[in-house]
Short mmCIF file of C-alpha atoms in Angstrom, two decimals:
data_model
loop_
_atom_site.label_atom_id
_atom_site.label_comp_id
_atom_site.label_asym_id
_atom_site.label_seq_id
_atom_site.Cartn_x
_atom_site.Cartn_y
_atom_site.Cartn_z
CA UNK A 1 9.58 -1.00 -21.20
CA UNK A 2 9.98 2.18 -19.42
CA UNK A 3 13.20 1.90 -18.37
CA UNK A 4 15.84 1.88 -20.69
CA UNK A 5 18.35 -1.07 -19.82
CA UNK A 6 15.94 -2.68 -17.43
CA UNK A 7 14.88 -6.21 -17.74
CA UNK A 8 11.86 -7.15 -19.15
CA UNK A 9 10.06 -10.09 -16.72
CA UNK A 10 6.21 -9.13 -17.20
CA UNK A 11 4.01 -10.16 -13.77
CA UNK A 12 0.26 -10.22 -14.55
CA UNK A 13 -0.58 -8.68 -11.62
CA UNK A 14 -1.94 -4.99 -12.38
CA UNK A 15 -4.51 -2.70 -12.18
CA UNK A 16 -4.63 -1.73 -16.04
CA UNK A 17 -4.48 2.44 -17.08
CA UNK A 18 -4.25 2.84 -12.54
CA UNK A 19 -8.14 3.24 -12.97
CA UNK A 20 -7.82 6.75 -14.47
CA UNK A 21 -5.13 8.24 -11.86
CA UNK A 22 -1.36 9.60 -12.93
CA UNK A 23 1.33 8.88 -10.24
CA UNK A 24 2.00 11.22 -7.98
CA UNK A 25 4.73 9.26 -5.73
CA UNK A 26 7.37 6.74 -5.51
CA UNK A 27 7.27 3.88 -3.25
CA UNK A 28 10.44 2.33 -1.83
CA UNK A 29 10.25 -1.39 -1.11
CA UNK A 30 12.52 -3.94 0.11
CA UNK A 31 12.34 -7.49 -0.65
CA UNK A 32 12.66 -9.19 2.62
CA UNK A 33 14.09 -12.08 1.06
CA UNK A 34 15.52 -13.12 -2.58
CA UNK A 35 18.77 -13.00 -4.05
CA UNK A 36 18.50 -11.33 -7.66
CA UNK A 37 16.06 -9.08 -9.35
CA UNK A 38 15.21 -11.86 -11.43
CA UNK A 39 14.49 -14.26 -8.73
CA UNK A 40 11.71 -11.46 -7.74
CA UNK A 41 10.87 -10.36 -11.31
CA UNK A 42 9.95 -14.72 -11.67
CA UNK A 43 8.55 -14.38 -8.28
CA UNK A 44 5.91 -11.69 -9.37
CA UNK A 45 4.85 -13.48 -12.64
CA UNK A 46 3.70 -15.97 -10.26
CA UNK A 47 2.46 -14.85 -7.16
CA UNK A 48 -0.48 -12.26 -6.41
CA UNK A 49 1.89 -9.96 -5.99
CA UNK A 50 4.33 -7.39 -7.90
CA UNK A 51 6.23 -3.93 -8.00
CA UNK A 52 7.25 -1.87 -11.55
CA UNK A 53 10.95 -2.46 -10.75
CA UNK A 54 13.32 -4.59 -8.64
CA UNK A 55 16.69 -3.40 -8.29
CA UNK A 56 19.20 -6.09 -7.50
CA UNK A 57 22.21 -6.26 -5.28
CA UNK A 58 24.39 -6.17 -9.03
CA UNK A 59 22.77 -3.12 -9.89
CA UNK A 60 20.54 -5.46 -12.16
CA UNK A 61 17.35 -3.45 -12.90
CA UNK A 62 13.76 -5.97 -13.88
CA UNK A 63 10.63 -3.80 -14.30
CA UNK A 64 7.66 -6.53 -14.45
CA UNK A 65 4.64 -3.76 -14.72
CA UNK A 66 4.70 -0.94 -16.75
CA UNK A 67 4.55 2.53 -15.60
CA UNK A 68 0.59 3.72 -17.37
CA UNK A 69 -0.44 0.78 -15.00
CA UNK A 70 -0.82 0.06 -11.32
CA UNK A 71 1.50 -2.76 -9.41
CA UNK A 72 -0.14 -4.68 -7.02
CA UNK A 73 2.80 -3.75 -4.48
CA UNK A 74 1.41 -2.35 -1.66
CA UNK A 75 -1.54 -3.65 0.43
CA UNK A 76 -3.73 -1.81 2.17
CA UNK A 77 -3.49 1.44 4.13
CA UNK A 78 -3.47 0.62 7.68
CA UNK A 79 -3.73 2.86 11.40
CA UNK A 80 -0.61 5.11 11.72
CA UNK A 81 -0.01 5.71 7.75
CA UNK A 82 1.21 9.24 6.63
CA UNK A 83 -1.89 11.70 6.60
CA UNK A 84 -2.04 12.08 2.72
CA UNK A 85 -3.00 8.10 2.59
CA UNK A 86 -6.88 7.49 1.79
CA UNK A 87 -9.11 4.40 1.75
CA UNK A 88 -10.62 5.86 -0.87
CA UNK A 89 -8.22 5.87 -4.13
CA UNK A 90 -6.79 2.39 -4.11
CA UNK A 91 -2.57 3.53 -3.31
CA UNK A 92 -1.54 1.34 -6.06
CA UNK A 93 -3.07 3.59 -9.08
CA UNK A 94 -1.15 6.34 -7.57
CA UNK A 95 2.31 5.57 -7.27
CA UNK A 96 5.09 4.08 -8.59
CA UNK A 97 6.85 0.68 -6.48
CA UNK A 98 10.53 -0.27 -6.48
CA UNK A 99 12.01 -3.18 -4.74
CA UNK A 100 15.08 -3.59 -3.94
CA UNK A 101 16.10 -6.99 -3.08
CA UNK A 102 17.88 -7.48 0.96
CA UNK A 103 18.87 -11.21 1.76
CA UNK A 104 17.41 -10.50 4.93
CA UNK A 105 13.74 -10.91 5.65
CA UNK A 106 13.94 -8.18 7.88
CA UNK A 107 15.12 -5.62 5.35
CA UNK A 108 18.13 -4.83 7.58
CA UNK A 109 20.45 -5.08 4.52
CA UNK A 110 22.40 -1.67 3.90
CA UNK A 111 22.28 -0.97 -0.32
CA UNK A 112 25.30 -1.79 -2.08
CA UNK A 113 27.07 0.83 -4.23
CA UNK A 114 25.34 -0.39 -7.57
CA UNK A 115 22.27 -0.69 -6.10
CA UNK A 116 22.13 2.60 -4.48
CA UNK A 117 23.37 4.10 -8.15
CA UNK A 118 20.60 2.37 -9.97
CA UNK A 119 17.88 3.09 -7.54
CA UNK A 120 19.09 7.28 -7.65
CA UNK A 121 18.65 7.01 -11.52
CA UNK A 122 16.18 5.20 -11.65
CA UNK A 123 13.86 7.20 -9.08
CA UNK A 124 15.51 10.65 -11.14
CA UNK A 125 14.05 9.20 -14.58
CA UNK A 126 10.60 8.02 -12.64
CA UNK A 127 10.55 11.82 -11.31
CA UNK A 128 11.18 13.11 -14.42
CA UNK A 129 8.73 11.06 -16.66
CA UNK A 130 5.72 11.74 -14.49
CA UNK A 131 6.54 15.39 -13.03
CA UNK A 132 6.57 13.69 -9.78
CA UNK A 133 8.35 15.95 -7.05
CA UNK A 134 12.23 15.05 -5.95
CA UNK A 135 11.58 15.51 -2.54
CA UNK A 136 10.23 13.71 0.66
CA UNK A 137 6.31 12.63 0.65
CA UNK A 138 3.81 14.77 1.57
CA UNK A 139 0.03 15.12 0.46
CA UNK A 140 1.14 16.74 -3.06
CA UNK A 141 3.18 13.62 -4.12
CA UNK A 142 6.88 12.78 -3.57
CA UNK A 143 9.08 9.83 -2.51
CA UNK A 144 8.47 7.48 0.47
CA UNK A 145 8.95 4.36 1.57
CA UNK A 146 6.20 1.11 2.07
CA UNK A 147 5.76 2.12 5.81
CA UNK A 148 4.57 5.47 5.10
CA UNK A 149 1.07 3.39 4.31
CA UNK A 150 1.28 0.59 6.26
CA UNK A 151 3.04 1.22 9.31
CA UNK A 152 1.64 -1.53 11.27
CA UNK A 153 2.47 -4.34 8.64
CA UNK A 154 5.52 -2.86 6.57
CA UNK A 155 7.18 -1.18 9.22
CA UNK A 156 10.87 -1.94 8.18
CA UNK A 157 10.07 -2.04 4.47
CA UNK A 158 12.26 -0.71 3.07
CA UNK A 159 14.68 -1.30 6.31
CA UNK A 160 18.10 1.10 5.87
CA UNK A 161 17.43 3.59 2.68
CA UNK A 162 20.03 6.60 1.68
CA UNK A 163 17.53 9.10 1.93
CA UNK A 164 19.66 12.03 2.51
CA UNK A 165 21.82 11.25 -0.66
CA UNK A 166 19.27 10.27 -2.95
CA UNK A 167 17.73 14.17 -2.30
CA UNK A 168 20.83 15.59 -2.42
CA UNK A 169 21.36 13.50 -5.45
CA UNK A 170 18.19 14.37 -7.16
CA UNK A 171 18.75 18.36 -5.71
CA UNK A 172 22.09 18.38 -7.69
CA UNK A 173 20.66 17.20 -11.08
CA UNK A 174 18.07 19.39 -10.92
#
């Protein structure tokens, strides 16, 4: 595992070595559903689907693809995505996806405390492993969320985020 503490619940959904690419940004998800991390972490190892981690409402971390390989979390680019996006370098070999699970399948669920702590460190470690920049998204790399590539089918993923205190966060232990 990457990770240190995380869960181990391997999905074998991946692109294997991302193809050749390094990741250059983070990818916020939410779950739209699900209770635990390991209800989505058994989820991916079953569906065509998955994301590296999956940060539960306990503060429960699962990483089910690792890191040197691309999750099959997020679709295609469609009209409206952030300018940086291109149909040409499939989006999954370049970044990095974390879930984080919200009850409610319109990802209106606010983080809890743990949550929020785990996803800072978590992103902070990310950032740190693979010299990817602690700042908002743009065309050099960064951290987004789901909508910033598909605006017209993930346009509340990940629903309410912290992003002011997870860069202030990341600003301050830097």
């Amino acid at each position: 595992m990457d990770e240190a503490g995380a869960l181990w619940l391997p999905s074998p959904n991946y692109f294997p070595d991302r193809a050749g690419h390094t990741p250059r940004w983070i990818i916020v998800h939410g779950t739209a559903g699900f209770s635990s991390a390991e209800e989505v972490g058994r989820y991916f190892q079953q569906a065509d689907v998955s994301t590296h981690y999956t940060i539960g409402r306990d503060g429960v971390i699962v990483q089910s693809v690792r890191e040197h390989d691309g999750a099959w979390g997020n679709g295609g680019i469609t009209a409206g995505h952030d300018p940086w996006w291109t149909c040409d370098i499939n989006p999954n070999n370049v970044t990095i996806s974390i879930e984080h699970v919200k009850p409610h399948r319109d990802n209106s669920d606010e983080l809890t405390q743990l949550q929020k702590e785990a996803s800072f460190l978590l992103i902070q470690h990310i950032c740190e492993r693979h010299q990817i920049p602690t700042r908002k998204a743009n065309a050099s790399g960064g951290i987004t969320g789901h909508r910033s590539m598909d605006p017209v089918m993930r346009g509340f993923c990940p629903g309410p985020y912290p992003w002011d205190e997870l860069f202030a966060f990341l600003n301050a232990s830097s």
